[in-house]
Short mmCIF file of C-alpha atoms in Angstrom, two decimals:
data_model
loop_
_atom_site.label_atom_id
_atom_site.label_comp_id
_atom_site.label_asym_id
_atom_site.label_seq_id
_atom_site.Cartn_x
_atom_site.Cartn_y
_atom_site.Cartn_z
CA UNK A 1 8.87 -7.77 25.27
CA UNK A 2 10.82 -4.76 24.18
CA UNK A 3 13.41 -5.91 22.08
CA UNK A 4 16.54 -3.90 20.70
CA UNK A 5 14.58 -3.39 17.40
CA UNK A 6 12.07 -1.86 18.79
CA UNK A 7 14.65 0.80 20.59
CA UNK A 8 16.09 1.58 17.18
CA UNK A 9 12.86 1.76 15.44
CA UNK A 10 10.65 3.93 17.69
CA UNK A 11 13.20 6.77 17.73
CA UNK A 12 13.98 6.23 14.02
CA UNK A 13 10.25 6.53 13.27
CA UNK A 14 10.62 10.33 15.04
CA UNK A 15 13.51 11.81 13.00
CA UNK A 16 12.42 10.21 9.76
CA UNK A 17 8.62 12.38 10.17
CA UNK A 18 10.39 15.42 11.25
CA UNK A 19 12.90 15.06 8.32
CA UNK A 20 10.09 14.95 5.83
CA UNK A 21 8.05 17.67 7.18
CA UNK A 22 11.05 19.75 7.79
CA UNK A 23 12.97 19.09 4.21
CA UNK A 24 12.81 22.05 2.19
CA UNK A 25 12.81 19.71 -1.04
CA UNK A 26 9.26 18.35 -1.87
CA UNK A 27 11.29 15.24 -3.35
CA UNK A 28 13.15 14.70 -0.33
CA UNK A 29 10.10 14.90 1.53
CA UNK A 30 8.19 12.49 0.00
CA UNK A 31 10.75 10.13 -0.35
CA UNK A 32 11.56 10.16 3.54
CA UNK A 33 7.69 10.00 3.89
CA UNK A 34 7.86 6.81 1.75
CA UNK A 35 10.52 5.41 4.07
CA UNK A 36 8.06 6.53 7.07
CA UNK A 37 5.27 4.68 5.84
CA UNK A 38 7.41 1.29 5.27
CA UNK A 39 9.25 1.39 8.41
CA UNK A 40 5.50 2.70 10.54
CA UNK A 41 4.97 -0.97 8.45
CA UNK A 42 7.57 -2.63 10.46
CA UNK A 43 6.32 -0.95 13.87
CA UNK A 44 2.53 -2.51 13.22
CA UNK A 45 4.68 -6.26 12.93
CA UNK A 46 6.20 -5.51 15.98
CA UNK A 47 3.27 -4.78 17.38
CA UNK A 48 1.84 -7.91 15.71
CA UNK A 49 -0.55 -6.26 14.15
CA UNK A 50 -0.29 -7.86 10.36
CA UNK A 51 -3.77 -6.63 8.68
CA UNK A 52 -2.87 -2.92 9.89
CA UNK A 53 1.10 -3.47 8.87
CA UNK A 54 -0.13 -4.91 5.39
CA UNK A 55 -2.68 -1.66 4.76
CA UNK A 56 0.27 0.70 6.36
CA UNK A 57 2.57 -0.76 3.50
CA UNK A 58 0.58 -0.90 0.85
CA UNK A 59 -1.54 2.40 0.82
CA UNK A 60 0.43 4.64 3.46
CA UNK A 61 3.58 4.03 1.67
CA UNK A 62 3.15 2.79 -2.06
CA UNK A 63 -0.12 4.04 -2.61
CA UNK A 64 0.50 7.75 -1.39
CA UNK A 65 4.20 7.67 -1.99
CA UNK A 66 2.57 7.64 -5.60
CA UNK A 67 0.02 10.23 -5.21
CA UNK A 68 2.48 12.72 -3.89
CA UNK A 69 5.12 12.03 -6.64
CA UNK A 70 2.30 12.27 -9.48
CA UNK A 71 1.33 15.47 -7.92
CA UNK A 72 4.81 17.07 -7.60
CA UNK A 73 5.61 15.89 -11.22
CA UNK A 74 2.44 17.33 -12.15
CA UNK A 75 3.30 20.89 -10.35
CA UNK A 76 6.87 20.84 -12.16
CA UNK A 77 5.16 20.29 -15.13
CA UNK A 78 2.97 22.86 -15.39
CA UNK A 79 3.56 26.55 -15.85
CA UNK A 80 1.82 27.27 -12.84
CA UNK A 81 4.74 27.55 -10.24
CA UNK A 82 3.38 26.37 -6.87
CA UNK A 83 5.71 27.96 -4.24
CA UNK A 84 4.98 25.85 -1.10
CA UNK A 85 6.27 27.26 1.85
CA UNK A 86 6.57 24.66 4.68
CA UNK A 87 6.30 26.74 8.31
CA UNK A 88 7.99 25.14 10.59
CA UNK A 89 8.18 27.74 13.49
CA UNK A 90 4.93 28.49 13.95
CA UNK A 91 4.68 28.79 18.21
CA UNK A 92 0.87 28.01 17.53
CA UNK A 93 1.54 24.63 15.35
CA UNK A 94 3.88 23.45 17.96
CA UNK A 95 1.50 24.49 21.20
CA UNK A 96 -1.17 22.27 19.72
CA UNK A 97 1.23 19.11 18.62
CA UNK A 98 3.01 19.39 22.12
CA UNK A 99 -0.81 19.54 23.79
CA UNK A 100 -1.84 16.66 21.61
CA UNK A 101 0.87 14.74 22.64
CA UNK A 102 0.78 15.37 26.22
CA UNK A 103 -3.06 14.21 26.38
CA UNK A 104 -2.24 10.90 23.94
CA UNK A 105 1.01 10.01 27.32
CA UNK A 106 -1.99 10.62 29.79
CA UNK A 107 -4.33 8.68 27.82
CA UNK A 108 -1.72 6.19 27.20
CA UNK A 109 -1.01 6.31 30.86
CA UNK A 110 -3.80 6.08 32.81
CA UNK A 111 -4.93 2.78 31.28
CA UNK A 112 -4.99 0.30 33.69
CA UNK A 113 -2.54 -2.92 32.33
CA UNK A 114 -5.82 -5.08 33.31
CA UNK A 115 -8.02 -3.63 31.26
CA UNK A 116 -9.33 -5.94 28.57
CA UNK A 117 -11.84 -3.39 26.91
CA UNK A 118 -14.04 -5.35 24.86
CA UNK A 119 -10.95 -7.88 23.52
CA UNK A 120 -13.41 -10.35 26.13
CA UNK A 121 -16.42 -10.14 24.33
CA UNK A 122 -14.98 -9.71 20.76
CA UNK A 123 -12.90 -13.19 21.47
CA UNK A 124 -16.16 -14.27 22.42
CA UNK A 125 -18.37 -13.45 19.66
CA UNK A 126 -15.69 -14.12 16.76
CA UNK A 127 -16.83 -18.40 16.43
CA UNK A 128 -20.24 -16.89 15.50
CA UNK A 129 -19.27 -13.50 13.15
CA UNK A 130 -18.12 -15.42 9.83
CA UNK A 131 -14.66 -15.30 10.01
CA UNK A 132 -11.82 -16.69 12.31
CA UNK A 133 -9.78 -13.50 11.55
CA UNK A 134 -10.31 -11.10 14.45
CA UNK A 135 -9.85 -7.70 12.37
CA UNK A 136 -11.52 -9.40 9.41
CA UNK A 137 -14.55 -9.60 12.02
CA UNK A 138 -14.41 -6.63 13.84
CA UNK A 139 -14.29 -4.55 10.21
CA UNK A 140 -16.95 -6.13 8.11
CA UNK A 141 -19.20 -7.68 11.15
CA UNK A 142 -18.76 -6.23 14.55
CA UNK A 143 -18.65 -2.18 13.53
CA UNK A 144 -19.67 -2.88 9.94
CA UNK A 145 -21.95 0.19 10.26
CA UNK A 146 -18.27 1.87 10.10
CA UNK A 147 -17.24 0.33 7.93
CA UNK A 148 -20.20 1.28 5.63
CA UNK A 149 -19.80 5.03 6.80
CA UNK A 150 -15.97 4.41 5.73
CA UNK A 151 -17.15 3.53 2.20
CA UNK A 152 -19.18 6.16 2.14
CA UNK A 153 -16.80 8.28 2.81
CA UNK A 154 -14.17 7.18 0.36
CA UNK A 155 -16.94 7.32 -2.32
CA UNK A 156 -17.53 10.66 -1.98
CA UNK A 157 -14.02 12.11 -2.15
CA UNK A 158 -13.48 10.01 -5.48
CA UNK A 159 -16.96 12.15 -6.56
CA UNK A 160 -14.85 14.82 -5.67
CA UNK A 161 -11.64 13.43 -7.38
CA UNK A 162 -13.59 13.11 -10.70
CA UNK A 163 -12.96 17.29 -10.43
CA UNK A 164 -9.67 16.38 -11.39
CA UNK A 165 -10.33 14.60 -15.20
CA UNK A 166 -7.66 16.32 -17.60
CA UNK A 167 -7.47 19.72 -15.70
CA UNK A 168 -3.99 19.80 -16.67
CA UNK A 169 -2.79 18.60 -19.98
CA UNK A 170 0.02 16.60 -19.12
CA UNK A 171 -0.74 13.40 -20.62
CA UNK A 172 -0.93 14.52 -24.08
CA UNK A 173 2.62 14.07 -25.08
CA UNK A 174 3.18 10.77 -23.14
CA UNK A 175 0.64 9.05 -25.52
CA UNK A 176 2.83 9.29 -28.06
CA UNK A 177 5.43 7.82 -26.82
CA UNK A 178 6.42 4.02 -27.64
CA UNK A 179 6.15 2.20 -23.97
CA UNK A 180 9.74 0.77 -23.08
CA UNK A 181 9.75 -3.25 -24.14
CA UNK A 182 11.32 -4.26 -20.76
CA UNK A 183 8.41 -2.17 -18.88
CA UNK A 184 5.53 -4.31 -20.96
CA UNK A 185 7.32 -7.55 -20.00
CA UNK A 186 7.31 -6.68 -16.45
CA UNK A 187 3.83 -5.71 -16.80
CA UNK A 188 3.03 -8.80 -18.47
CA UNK A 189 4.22 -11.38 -15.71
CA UNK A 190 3.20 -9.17 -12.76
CA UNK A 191 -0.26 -7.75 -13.45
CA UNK A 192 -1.68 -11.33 -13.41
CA UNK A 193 -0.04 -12.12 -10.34
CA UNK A 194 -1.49 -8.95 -8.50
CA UNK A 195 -4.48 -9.72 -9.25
CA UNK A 196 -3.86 -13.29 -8.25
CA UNK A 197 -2.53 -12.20 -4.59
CA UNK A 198 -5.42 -9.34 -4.06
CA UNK A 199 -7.83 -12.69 -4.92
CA UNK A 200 -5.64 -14.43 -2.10
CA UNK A 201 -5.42 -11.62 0.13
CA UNK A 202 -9.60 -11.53 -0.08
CA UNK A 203 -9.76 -14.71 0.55
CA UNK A 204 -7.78 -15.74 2.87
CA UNK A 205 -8.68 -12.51 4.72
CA UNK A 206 -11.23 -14.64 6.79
CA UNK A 207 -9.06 -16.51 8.57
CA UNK A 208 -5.60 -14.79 8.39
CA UNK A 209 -4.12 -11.41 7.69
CA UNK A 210 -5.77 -10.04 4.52
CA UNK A 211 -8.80 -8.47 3.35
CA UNK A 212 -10.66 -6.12 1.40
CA UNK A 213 -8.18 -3.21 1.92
CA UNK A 214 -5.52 -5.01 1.69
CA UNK A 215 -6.78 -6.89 -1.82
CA UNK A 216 -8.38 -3.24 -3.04
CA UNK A 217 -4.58 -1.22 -3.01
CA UNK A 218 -3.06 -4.58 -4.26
CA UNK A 219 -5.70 -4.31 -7.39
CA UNK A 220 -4.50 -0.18 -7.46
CA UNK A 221 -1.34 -1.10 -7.56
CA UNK A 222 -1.48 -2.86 -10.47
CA UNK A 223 -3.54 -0.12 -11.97
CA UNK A 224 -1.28 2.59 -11.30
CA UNK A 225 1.82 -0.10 -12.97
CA UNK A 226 -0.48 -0.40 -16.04
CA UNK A 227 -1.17 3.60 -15.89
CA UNK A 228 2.72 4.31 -15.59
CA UNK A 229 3.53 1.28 -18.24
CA UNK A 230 1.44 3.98 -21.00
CA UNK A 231 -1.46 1.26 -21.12
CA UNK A 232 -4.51 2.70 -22.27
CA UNK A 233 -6.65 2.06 -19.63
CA UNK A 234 -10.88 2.65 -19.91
CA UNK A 235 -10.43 5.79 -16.82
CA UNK A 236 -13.08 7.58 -18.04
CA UNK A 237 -16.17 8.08 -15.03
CA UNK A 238 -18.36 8.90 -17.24
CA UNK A 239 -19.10 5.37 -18.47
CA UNK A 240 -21.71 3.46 -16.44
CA UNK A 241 -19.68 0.39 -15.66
CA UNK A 242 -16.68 2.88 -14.23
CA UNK A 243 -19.13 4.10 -12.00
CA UNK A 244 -20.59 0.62 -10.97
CA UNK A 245 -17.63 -0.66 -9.81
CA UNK A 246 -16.49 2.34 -8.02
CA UNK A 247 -19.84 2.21 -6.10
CA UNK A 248 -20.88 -1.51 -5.59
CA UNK A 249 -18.93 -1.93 -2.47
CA UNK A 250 -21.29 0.67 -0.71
CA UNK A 251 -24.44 -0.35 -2.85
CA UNK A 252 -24.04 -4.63 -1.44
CA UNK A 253 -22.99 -3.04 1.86
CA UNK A 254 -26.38 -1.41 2.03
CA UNK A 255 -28.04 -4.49 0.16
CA UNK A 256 -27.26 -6.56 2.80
CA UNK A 257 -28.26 -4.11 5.66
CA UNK A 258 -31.57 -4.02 3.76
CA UNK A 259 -31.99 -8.02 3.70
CA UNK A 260 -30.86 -8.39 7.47
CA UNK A 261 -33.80 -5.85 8.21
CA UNK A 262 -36.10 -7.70 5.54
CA UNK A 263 -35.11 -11.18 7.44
CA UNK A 264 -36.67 -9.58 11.09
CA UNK A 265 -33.14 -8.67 11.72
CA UNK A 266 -31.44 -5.57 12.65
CA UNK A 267 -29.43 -3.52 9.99
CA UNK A 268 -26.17 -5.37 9.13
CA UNK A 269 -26.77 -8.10 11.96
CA UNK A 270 -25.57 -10.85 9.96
CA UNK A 271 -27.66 -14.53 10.75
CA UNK A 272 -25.18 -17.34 12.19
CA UNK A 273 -25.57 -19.25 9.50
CA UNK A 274 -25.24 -17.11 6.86
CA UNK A 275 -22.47 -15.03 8.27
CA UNK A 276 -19.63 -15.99 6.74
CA UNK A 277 -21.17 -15.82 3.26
CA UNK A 278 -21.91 -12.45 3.79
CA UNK A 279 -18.96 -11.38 5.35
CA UNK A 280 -17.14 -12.82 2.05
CA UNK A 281 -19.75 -11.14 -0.30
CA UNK A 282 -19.41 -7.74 1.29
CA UNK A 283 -15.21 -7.96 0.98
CA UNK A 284 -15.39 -9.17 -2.56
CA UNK A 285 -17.39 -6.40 -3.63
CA UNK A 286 -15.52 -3.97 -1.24
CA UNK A 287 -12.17 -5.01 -2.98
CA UNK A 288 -13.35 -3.99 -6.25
CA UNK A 289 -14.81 -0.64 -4.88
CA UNK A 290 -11.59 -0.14 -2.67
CA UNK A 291 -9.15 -0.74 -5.63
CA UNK A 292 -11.35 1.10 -8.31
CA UNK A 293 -11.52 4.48 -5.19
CA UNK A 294 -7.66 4.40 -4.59
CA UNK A 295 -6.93 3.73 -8.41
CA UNK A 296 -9.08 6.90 -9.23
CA UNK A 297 -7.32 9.34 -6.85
CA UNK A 298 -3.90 8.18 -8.16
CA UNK A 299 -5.42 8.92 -11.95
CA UNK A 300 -6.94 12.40 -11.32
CA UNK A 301 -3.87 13.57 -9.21
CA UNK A 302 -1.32 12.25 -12.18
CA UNK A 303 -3.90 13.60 -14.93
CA UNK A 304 -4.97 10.08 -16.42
CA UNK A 305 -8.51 9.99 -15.14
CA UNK A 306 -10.95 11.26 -18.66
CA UNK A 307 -13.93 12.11 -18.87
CA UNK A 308 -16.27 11.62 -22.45
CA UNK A 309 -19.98 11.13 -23.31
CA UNK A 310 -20.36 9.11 -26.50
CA UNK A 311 -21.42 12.07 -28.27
CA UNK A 312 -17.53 14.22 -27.20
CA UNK A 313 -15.65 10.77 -28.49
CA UNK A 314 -17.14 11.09 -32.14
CA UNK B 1 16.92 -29.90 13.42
CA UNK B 2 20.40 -28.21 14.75
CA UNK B 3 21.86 -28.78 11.30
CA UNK B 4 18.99 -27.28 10.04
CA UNK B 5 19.18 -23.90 12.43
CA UNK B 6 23.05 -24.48 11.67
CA UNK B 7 22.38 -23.63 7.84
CA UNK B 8 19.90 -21.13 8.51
CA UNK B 9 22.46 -18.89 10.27
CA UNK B 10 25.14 -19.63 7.89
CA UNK B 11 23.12 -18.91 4.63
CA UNK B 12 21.45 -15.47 6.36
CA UNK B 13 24.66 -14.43 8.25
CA UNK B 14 26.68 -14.53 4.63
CA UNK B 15 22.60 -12.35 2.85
CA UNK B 16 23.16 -9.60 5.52
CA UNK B 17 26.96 -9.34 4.80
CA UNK B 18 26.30 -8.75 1.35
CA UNK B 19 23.00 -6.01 2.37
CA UNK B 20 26.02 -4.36 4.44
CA UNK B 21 28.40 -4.64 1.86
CA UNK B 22 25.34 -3.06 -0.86
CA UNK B 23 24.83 -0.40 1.73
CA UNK B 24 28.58 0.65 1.91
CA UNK B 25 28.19 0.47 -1.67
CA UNK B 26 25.51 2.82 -1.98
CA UNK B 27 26.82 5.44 0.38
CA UNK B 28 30.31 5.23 -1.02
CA UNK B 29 29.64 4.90 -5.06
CA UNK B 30 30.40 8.22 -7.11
CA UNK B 31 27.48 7.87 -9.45
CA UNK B 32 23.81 6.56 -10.06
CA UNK B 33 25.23 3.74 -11.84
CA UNK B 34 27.44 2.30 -9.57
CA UNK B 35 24.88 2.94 -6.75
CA UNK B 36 22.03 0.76 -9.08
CA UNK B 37 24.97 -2.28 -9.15
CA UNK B 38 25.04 -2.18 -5.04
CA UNK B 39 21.40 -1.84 -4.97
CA UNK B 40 20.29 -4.96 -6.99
CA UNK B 41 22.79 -7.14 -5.56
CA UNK B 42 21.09 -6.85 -2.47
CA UNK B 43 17.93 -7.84 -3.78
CA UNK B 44 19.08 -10.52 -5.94
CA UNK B 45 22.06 -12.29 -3.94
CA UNK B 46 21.52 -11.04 -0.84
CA UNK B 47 17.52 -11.66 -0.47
CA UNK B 48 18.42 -15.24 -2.10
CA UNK B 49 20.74 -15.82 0.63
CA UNK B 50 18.42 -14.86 3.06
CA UNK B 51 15.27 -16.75 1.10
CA UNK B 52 17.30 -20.08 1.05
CA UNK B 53 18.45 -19.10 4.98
CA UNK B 54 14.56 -19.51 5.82
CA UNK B 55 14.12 -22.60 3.12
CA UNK B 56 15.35 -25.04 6.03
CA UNK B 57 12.65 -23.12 8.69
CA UNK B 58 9.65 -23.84 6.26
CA UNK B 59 7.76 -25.94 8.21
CA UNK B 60 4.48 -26.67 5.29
CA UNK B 61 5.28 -26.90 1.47
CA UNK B 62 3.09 -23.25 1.13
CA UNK B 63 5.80 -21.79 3.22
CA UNK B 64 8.78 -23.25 0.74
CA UNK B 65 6.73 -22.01 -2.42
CA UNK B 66 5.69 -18.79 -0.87
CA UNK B 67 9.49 -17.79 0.27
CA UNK B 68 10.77 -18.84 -3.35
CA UNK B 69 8.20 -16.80 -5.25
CA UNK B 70 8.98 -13.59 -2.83
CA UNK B 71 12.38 -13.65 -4.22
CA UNK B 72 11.74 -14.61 -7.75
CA UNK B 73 9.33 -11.29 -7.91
CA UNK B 74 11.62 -8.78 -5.83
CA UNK B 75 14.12 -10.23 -8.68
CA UNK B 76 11.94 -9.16 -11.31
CA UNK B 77 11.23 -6.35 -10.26
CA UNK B 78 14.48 -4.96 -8.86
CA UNK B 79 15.79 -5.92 -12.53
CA UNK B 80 12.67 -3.91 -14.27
CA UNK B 81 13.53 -1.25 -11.50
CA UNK B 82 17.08 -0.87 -11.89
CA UNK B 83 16.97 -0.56 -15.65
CA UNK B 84 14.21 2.00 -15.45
CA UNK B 85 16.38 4.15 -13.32
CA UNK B 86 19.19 3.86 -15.09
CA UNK B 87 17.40 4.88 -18.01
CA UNK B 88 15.59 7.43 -16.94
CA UNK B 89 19.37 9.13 -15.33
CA UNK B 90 20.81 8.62 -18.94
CA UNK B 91 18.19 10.50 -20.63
CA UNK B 92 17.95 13.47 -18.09
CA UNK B 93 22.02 13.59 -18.59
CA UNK B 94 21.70 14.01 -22.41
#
C-alpha cells in the first residue's frame, strides 16, 4: 500500500540526486549524495527489502560517502588543482537519461501484475539451498556463479587500487600527530563491537537480513575508524597475508565449485545435505574478502594503503 | 496491551517533539556550536524517548536488549562525533 511516506520520499529521492549532481561545491555534493544513499536506504525498507536497504546504507552511503570525502581532501591537499567542471546542459546527456527513463516506465509498465517470474520456483527451492533467507539463497546458492563473477570483479579493481599506494604524500605529516584521547576511547569500545555485529550480521545472514556484504562494509567500517583514529594499521599489499585475505573469498568460492565437480556434481551445485555448510563457509570467507576489498579502496583513495618488500623497510 | 500502546505514543510523541525542536534548532542557530547542542540532543534525548517508546512493543528479550544497545551506541558516538566537530571548527577558526 502506498502510504504518505512513500509520497514524500519518492519525490524527495529526485531533488536530493539532482541537487548533488547539480551543486557546484564538491562538498555539497557529496554530502547531499550521503543523504541520497541513506534516504535510497529508507526506500529499500519501504519496499521491504532489508538485505538490499542494509548494503544501500552501509556501502552506498557510509562507505562511498567516505571515499569521495578522502578523495576531495586529498585533491585540496595537493598542489595539483583539479578543476572539475560538472556539465549540466549537455542536450546529449539529457537525450540519453530521458530515453533511459522512458524504456525503464515501459519496462516497468508492461509487466503484467500476475507475473510471478521465478519468485515460484525460488520459494520452492529455498527448504533445500542452505539457508531460510531468500536473498541469502539466491546470492551465494541460486546465481552463485554471479556471485563468483562479482568477486572477481571486485578483486580485480582492488589489483587496480593497489596503483594508488602513497602516490600522493599526504599522510606524512598526520603520523606525527598525537591521536585525540576521546577518538582512541571511542575506538576502543566500538571496534570490538563492529566486529561483533559483522560476526552477527554473517551469521544470522542465513535466516534473516544479513550477510556477507553486509558483515564485509561493517568490518571496513571499522577499518576506515581505525585508519581515521591515526592507528597504524599493517595496509601494506605487498605482504602475503594482505593479499590472502583480500583473495580467499574468490579462492573458497572456486574451491568449492571444484569439490561440487569432484563430488559428480555440477560447478557450485551445492549437495542437500551439505548445503548449508557451504553456503556459511563461502560467506565467512566472502566477509573477510568483502571487508579487506572495500577497506583497500577507502586506503588507496585517502593515501594510507603502503607498499614495502622487506628489503625497502630496512 | 492498550496501556502499553498508550505509553508507546506518549514516550515517542514527546522523542519527535524534541527531533522538531533539534531541527528548528539547527536551522535557526547562528553558529557551529549552537547547531552541535541541537544536534546531539536529538540523538541522546530524543532517540531515548523514542528507544523507551518501542521498549513496551518488544515482544522477545533480544528485541529489549537490541533497542537499548542502538541507543547506547548512537550516544557514543554522537558524543565522539560532536566533540570531533567542534574541534575540528575551533582549530580551522584559529
Amino acid at each position: 500500500m502506498a502510504n504518505l511516506l512513500d509520497f514524500i520520499l519518492a519525490p524527495t529521492l529526485v531533488v536530493i540526486a539532482a541537487v548533488s549532481l547539480g551543486v557546484k561545491d564538491l562538498f555539497t555534493g557529496i554530502v547531499f549524495y550521503i543523504l541520497f544513499g541513506l534516504l535510497t536506504a529508507l526506500a529499500w525498507v519501504e519496499l521491504k527489502a532489508p538485505d538490499v536497504a542494509l548494503v544501500e546504507a552501509a556501502i552506498g552511503a557510509g562507505l562511498i560517502g567516505a571515499l569521495f570525502l578522502a578523495v576531495l581532501g586529498r585533491m585540496e591537499s595537493s598542489k595539483l588543482k583539479v578543476k572539475i567542471e560538472v556539465e549540466t546542459r549537455s542536450y546529449f546527456l539529457w537525450m540519453v537519461t530521458l530515453l533511459a527513463v522512458a524504456l525503464l516506465i515501459f519496462a516497468v509498465t508492461t509487466l503484467s501484475p500476475d507475473a510471478v517470474g521465478l519468485s515460484k520456483h525460488a520459494l520452492e527451492a529455498v527448504k533445500n539451498s542452505g539457508a531460510s533467507n531468500l536473498t541469502t539463497a539466491v546470492i551465494i546458492n541460486f546465481r552463485a556463479y554471479d556471485t563468483l563473477l562479482e568477486l572477481a570483479v571486485m578483486l580485480v579493481v582492488t589489483i587496480g587500487a593497489f596503483g594508488l599506494h602513497y602516490s600522493a604524500p599526504a599522510r606524512d605529516g598526520a603520523k606525527l600527530q598525537i591521536p585525540e584521547p576521546l577518538l582512541v576511547l571511542f575506538l576502543r569500545l566500538l571496534t570490538p563491537f563492529m566486529v561483533l555485529v559483522a560476526g552477527y550480521l554473517l551469521w544470522v545472514g542465513s535466516e534473516a537480513p544479513g550477510g556477507a556484504f553486509q558483515a564485509g562494509a561493517i568490518l571496513t567500517g571499522a577499518g576506515i575508524l581505525l585508519l581515521l583514529g591515526k592507528v597504524n594499521l599493517p595496509l601494506n599489499y605487498m605482504s602475503d597475508r594482505y593479499r590472502f585475505a583480500t583473495g580467499v573469498g574468490l579462492l573458497g568460492f572456486v574451491l568449492v565449485g571444484v569439490y561440487t565437480v569432484g563430488i559428480g556434481g555440477l560447478f557450485l551445485q551445492y549437495p542437500f545435505s551439505m548445503a548449508k555448510a557451504i553456503v556459511l563457509a563461502i560467506e565467512a570467507v566472502a566477509t573477510i574478502s568483502i571487508g579487506m576489498i572495500l577497506l583497500t579502496l577507502f586506503a588507496g583513495c585517502a593515501g594510507f594503503l603502503q607498499s614495502f618488500t622487506e628489503e625497502t623497510k630496512r | 496491551m492498550i496501556l502499553l500502546d498508550a505509553l508507546t505514543i506518549l514516550f515517542t510523541g514527546i522523542g519527535t517533539l524534541f527531533f522538531i525542536a533539534s531541527t528548528l534548532g539547527i536551522l535557526r542557530f547562528p553558529d557551529i556550536y549552537g547547531r552541535l547542542h541541537a544536534l546531539t540532543k536529538a540523538d541522546n534525548v530524543g532517540l531515548g524517548l523514542i528507544v523507551i517508546g518501542l521498549l513496551f512493543q518488544a515482544a522477545e528479550p533480544s528485541q529489549f536488549f537490541k533497542l537499548i544497545v542502538i541507543w547506547v551506541l548512537v550516544v557514543i558516538s554522537g558524543a565522539a562525533a560532536c566533540f570531533l566537530i567542534a574541534q575540528t571548527a575551533r582549530n580551522m577558526r584559529e
